[in-house]
CSV table of C-alpha atoms in Angstrom, one decimal:
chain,number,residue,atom,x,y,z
A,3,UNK,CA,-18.3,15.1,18.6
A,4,UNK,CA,-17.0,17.6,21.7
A,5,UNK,CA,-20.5,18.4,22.8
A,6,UNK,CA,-24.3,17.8,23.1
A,7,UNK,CA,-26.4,20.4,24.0
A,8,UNK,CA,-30.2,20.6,24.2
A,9,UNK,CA,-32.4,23.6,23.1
A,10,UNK,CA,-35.1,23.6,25.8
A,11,UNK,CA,-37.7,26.0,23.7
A,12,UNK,CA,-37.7,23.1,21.1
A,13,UNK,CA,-36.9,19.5,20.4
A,14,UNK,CA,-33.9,20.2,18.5
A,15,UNK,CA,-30.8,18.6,20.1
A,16,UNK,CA,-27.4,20.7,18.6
A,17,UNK,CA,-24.4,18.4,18.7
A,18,UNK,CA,-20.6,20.1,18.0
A,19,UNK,CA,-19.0,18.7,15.9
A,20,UNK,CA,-14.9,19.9,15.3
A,21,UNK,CA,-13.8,21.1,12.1
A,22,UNK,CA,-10.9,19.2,12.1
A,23,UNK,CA,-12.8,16.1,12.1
A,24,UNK,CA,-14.7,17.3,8.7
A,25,UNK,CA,-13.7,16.4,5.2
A,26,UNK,CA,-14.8,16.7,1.7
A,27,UNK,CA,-15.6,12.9,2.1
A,28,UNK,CA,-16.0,10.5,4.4
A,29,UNK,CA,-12.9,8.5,5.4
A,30,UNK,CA,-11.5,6.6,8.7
A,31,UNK,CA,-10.8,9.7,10.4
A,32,UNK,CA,-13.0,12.3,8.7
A,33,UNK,CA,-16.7,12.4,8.7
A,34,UNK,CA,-18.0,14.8,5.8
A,35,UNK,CA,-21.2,17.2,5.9
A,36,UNK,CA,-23.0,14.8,3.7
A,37,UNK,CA,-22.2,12.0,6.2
A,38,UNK,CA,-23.9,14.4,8.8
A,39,UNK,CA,-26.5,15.1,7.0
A,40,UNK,CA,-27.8,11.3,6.4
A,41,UNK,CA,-27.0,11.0,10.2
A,42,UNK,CA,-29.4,13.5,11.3
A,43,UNK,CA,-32.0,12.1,8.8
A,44,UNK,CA,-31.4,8.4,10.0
A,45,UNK,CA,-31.7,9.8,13.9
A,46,UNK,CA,-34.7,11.5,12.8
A,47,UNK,CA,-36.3,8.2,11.7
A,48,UNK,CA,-35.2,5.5,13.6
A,49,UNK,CA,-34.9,7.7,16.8
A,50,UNK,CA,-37.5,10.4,16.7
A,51,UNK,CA,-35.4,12.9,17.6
A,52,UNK,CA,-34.2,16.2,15.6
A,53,UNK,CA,-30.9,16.7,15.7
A,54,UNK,CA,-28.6,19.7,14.2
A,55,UNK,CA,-25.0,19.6,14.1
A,56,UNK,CA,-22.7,22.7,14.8
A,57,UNK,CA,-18.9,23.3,13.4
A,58,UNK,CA,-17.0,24.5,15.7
A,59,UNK,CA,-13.6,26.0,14.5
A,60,UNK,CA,-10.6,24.7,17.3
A,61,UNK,CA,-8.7,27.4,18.9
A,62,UNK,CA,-5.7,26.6,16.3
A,63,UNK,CA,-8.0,27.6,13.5
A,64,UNK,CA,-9.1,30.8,15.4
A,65,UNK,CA,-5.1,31.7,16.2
A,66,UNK,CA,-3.9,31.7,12.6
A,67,UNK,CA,-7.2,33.3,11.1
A,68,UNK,CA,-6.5,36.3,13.8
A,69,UNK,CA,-2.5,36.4,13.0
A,70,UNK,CA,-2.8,36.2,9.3
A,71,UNK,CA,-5.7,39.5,9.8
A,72,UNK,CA,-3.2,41.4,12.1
A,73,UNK,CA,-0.5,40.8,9.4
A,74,UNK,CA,-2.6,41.8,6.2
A,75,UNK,CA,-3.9,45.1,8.0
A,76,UNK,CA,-0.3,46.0,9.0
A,77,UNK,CA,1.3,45.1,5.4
A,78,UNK,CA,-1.7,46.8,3.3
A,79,UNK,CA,-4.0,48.5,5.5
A,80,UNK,CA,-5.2,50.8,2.3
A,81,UNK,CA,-6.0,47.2,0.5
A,82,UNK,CA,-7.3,45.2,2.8
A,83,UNK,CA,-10.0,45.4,5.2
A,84,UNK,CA,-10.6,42.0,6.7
A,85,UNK,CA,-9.7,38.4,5.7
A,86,UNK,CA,-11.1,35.2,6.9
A,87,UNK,CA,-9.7,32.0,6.7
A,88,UNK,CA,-12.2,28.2,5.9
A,89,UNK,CA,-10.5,24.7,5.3
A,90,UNK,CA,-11.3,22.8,2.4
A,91,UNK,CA,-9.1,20.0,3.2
A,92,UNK,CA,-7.6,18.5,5.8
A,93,UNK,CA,-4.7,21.0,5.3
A,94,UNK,CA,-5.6,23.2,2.9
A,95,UNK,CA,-7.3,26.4,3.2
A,96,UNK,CA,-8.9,29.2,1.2
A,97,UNK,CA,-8.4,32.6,2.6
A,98,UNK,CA,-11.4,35.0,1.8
A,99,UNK,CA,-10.2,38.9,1.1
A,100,UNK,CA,-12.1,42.0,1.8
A,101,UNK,CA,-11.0,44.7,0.1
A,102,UNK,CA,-9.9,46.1,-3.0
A,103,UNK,CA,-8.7,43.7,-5.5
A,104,UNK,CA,-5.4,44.1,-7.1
A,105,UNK,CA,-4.9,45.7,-10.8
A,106,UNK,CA,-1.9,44.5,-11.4
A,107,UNK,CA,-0.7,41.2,-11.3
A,108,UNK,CA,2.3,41.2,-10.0
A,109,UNK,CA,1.1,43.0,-7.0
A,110,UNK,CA,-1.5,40.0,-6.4
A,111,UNK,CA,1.0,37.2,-6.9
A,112,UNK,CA,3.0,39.2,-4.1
A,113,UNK,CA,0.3,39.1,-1.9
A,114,UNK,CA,-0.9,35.4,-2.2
A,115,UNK,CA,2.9,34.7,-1.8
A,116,UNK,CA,2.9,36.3,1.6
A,117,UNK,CA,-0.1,34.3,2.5
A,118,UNK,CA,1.3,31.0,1.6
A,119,UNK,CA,4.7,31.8,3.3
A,120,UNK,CA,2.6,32.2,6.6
A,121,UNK,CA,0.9,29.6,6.1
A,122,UNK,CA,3.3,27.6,6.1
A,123,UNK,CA,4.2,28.1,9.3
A,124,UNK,CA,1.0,26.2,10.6
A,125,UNK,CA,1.9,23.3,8.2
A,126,UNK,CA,-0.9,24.5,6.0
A,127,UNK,CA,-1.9,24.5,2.4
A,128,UNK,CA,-2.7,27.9,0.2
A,129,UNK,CA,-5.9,26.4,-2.0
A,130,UNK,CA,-6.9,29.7,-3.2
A,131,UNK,CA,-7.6,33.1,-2.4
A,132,UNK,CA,-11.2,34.9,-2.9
A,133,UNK,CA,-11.5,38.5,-3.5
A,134,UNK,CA,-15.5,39.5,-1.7
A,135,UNK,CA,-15.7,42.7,-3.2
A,136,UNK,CA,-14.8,42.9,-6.8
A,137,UNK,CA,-18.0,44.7,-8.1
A,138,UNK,CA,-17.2,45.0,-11.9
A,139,UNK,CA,-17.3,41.4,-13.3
A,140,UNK,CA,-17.4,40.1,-16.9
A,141,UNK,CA,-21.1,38.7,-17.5
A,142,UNK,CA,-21.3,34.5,-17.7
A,143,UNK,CA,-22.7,32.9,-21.2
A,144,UNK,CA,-25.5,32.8,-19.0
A,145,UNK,CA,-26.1,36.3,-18.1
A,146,UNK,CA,-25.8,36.6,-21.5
A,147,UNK,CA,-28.4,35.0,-22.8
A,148,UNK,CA,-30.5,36.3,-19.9
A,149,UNK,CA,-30.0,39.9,-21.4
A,150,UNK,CA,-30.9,38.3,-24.8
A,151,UNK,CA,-34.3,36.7,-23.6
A,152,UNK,CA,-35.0,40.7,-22.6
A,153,UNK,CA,-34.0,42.4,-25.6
A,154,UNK,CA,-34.3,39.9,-28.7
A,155,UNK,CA,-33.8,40.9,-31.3
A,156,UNK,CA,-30.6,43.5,-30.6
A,157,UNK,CA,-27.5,44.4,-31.8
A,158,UNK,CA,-24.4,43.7,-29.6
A,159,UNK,CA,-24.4,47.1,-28.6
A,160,UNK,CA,-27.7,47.0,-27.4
A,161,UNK,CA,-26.5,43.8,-24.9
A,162,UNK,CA,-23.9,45.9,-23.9
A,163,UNK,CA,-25.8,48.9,-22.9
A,164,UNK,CA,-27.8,46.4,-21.1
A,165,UNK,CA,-25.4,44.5,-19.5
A,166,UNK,CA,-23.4,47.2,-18.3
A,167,UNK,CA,-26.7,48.5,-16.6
A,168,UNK,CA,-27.1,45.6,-14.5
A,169,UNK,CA,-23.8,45.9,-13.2
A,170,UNK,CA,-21.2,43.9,-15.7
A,171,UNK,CA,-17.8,44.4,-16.6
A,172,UNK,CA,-17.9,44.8,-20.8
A,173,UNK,CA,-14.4,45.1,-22.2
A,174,UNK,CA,-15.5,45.9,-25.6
A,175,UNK,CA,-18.4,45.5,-27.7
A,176,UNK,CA,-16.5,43.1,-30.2
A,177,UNK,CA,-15.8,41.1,-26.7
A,178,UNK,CA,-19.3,40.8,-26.5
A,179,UNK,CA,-19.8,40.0,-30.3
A,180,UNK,CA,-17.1,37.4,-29.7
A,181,UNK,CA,-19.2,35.7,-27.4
A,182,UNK,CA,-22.4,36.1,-29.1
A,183,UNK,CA,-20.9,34.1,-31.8
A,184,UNK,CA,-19.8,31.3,-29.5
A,185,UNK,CA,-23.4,31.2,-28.0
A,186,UNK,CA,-24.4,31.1,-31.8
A,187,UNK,CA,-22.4,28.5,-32.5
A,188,UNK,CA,-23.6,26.2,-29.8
A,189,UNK,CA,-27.6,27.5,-31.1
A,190,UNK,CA,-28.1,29.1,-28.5
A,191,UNK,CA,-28.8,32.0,-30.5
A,192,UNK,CA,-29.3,32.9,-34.2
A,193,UNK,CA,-28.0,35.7,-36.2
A,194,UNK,CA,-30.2,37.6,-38.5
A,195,UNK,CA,-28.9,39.4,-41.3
A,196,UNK,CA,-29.5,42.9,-39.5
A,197,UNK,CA,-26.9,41.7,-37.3
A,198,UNK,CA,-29.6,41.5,-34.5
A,199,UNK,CA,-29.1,38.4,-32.3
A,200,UNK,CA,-32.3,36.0,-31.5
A,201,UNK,CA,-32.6,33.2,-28.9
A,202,UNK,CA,-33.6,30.2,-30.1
A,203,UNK,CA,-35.4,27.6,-27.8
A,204,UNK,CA,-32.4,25.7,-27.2
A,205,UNK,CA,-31.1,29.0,-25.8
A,206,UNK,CA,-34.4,29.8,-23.7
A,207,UNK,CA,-34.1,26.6,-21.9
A,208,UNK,CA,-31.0,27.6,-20.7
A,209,UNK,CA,-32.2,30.9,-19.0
A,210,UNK,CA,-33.7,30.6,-15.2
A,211,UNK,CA,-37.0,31.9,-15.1
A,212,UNK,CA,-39.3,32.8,-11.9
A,213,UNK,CA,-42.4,33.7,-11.3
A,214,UNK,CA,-41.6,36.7,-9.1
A,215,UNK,CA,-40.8,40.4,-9.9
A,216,UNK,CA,-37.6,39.5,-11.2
A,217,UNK,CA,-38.3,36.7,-13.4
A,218,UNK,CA,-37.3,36.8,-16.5
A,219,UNK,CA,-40.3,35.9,-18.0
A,220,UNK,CA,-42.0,39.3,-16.9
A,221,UNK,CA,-38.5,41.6,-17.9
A,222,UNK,CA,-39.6,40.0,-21.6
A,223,UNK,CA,-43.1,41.1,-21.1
A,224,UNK,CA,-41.9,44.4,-19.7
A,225,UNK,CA,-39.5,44.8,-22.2
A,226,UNK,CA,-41.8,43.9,-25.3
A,227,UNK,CA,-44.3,46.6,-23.8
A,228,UNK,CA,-41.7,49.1,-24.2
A,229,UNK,CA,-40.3,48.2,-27.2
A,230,UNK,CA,-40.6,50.6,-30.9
A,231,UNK,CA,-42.2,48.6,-33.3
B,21,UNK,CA,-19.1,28.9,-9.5
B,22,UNK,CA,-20.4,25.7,-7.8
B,23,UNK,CA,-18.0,25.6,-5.4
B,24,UNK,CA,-17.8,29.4,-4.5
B,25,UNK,CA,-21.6,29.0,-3.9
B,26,UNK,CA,-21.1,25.9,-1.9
B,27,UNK,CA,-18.0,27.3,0.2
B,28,UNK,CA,-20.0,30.5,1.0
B,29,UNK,CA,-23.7,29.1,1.5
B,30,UNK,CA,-21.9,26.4,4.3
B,31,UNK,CA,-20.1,29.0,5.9
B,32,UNK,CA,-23.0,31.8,6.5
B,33,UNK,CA,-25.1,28.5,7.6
B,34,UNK,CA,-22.4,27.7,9.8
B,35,UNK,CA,-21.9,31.0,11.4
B,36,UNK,CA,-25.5,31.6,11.4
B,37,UNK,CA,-26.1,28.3,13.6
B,38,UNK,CA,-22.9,29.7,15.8
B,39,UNK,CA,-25.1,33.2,16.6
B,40,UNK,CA,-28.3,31.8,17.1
B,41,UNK,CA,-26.9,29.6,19.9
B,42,UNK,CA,-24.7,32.1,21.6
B,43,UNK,CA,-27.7,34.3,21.6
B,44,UNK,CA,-29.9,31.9,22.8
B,45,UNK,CA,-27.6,30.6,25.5
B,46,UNK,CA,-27.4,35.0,26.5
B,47,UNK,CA,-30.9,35.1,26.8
B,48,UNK,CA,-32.3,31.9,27.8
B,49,UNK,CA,-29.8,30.4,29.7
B,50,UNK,CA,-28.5,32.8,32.3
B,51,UNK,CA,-27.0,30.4,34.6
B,52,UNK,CA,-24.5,30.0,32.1
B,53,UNK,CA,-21.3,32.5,32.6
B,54,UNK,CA,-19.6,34.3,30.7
B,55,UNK,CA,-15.7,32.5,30.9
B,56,UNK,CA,-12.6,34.6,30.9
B,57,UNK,CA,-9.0,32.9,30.4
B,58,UNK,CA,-6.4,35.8,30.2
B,59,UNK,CA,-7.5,37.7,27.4
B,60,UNK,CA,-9.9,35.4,25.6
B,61,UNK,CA,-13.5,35.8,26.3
B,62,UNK,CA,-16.3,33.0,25.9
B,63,UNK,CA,-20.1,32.3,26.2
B,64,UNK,CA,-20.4,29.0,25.4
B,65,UNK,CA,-18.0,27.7,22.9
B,66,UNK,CA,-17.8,31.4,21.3
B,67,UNK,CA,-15.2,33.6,22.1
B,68,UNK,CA,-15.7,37.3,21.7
B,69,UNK,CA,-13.0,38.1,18.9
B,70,UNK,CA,-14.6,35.3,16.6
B,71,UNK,CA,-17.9,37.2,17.6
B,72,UNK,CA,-16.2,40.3,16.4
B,73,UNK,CA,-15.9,39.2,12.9
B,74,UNK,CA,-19.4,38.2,12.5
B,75,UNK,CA,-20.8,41.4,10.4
B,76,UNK,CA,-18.2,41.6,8.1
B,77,UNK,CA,-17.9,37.8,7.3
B,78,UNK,CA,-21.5,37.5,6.6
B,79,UNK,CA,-21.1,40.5,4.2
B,80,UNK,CA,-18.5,38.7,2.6
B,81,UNK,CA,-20.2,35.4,2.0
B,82,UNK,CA,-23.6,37.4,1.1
B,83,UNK,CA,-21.4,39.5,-1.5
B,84,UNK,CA,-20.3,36.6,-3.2
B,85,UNK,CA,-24.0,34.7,-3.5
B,86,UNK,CA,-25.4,37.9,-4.8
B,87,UNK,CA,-22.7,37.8,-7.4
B,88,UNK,CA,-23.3,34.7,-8.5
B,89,UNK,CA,-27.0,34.9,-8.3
B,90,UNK,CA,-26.8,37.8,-11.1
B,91,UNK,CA,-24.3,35.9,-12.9
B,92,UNK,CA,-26.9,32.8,-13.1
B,93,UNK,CA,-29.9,35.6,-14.5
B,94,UNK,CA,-31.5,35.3,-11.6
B,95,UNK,CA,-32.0,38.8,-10.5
């Protein structure tokens, strides 16, 4: 802990707490967030006092963040826009980049080479590297199914259309079918012989529903409203 | 996707904790100065370039939970 420091307009007392000194779990030299967590709980009871904790990144976390930015803008200024970098180890780190993700391949194994190779200069780790703005993205299973609770019973290139209007990546409608048939296999779904897809229960269950605007229980509604019988 | 959530909820928490309290210190807690060692600049235990970063890092982390909240058929 490097500091404690007192918030006057409330009770909350904000100790610092380095990042260096934070693992995934709790060892001899490592506390973890978890471990913080049931500390500020137990303070809370036993003590009566709120406490918060605060992450501060050391100066040597800062430095290599700002150099490995300078160096990325320099190499690729049309590419990239910003990077961060955030530990997930004791040295390891994943490096978060803004900008336009690579097409090819060989271009992004280039880059996350560079990356490492600095890296390694600070005696640290490459994890993995996370692209912030890749809009287009293939739709999970359950996305899927979520755009099947909607518009049950539909073809596959009825899920597509409606996919690709809430913003997903569809390579190809027999993609989609492929898919379909995995969720069928797991019942998730049923086939009819119009070739329309169905959820089954099984398949309901696994889709979140809210009770808000958005929740997928009112699109159904919404979407049964509009529907041609 | 756990872990992308996880990584990018702690982070936005993190820095969100880190702005409150230089903010608060600015407003509340005048006495304090503003510290200046060569080039780096500090209120507190924040220095201005990590300041500087701020917006785009919390567009970042917001980016991805957005994603992965449409991903989950939640929006």
């Amino acid at each position: 802990m490097t500091s404690i420091r007192t918030r006057p307009n409330s009770d909350v007392l904000l100790l610092t707490v380095l990042e260096s000194k934070l693992g995934r779990i709790a060892t001899a030299t490592t506390t973890s967030r978890r471990q913080l967590h049931f500390l500020s709980k137990a303070i809370k009871r036993d003590l009566g006092i709120s406490v918060d904790f605060l992450i501060s990144k050391g100066s040597a976390h800062e430095d290599m963040e700002a150099g490995l930015n300078a160096l990325l803008k320099m190499r690729y200024p049309e590419v990239i826009q910003n990077c961060f970098i955030s530990f997930v180890g004791d040295d390891s780190v994943e490096v978060w980049l803004e900008g336009i993700a690579s097409r090819t391949q060989d271009r992004a194994n280039y880059l996350k080479s560079v990356i490492r190779n600095y890296l390694k200069v600070f005696d640290v780790k490459l994890d993995g590297i996370r692209w912030a703005d890749s809009e287009e993205q293939l739709p999970s299973t359950t996305a899927i199914l979520r755009e099947l609770k909607t518009a049950s019973p539909a073809l596959p290139v009825e899920l597509a259309q409606g996919l690709k209007a809430r913003g997903f990546q569809i390579p190809s409608v027999s993609w989609l079918a492929n898919k379909l048939d995995s969720i069928r296999r797991r019942r998730h779904a049923i086939r009819r012989e119009d070739g329309r897809y169905v959820l089954t229960e099984g398949g309901l269950n696994m889709v979140p529903h809210g009770k808000g605007r958005q929740g997928s229980d009112v699109a159904r509604a919404l979407a049964l409203g509009r529907k041609k019988w | 996707m756990r872990h992308d959530a996880y990584t990018a909820a702690t982070n936005l928490s993190d820095l969100l904790k880190h702005a409150y309290e230089v903010r608060r210190i600015a407003d509340y807690e005048p006495e304090q100065r503003i510290l200046r060692n060569g080039k780096v600049i500090k209120l507190g235990e924040q220095t201005m370039e990590g300041a500087r970063n701020w917006p785009s890092r919390t567009l970042v982390h917001a980016k991805t939970l957005i994603k992965i909240w449409r991903q989950l058929g939640l929006s």
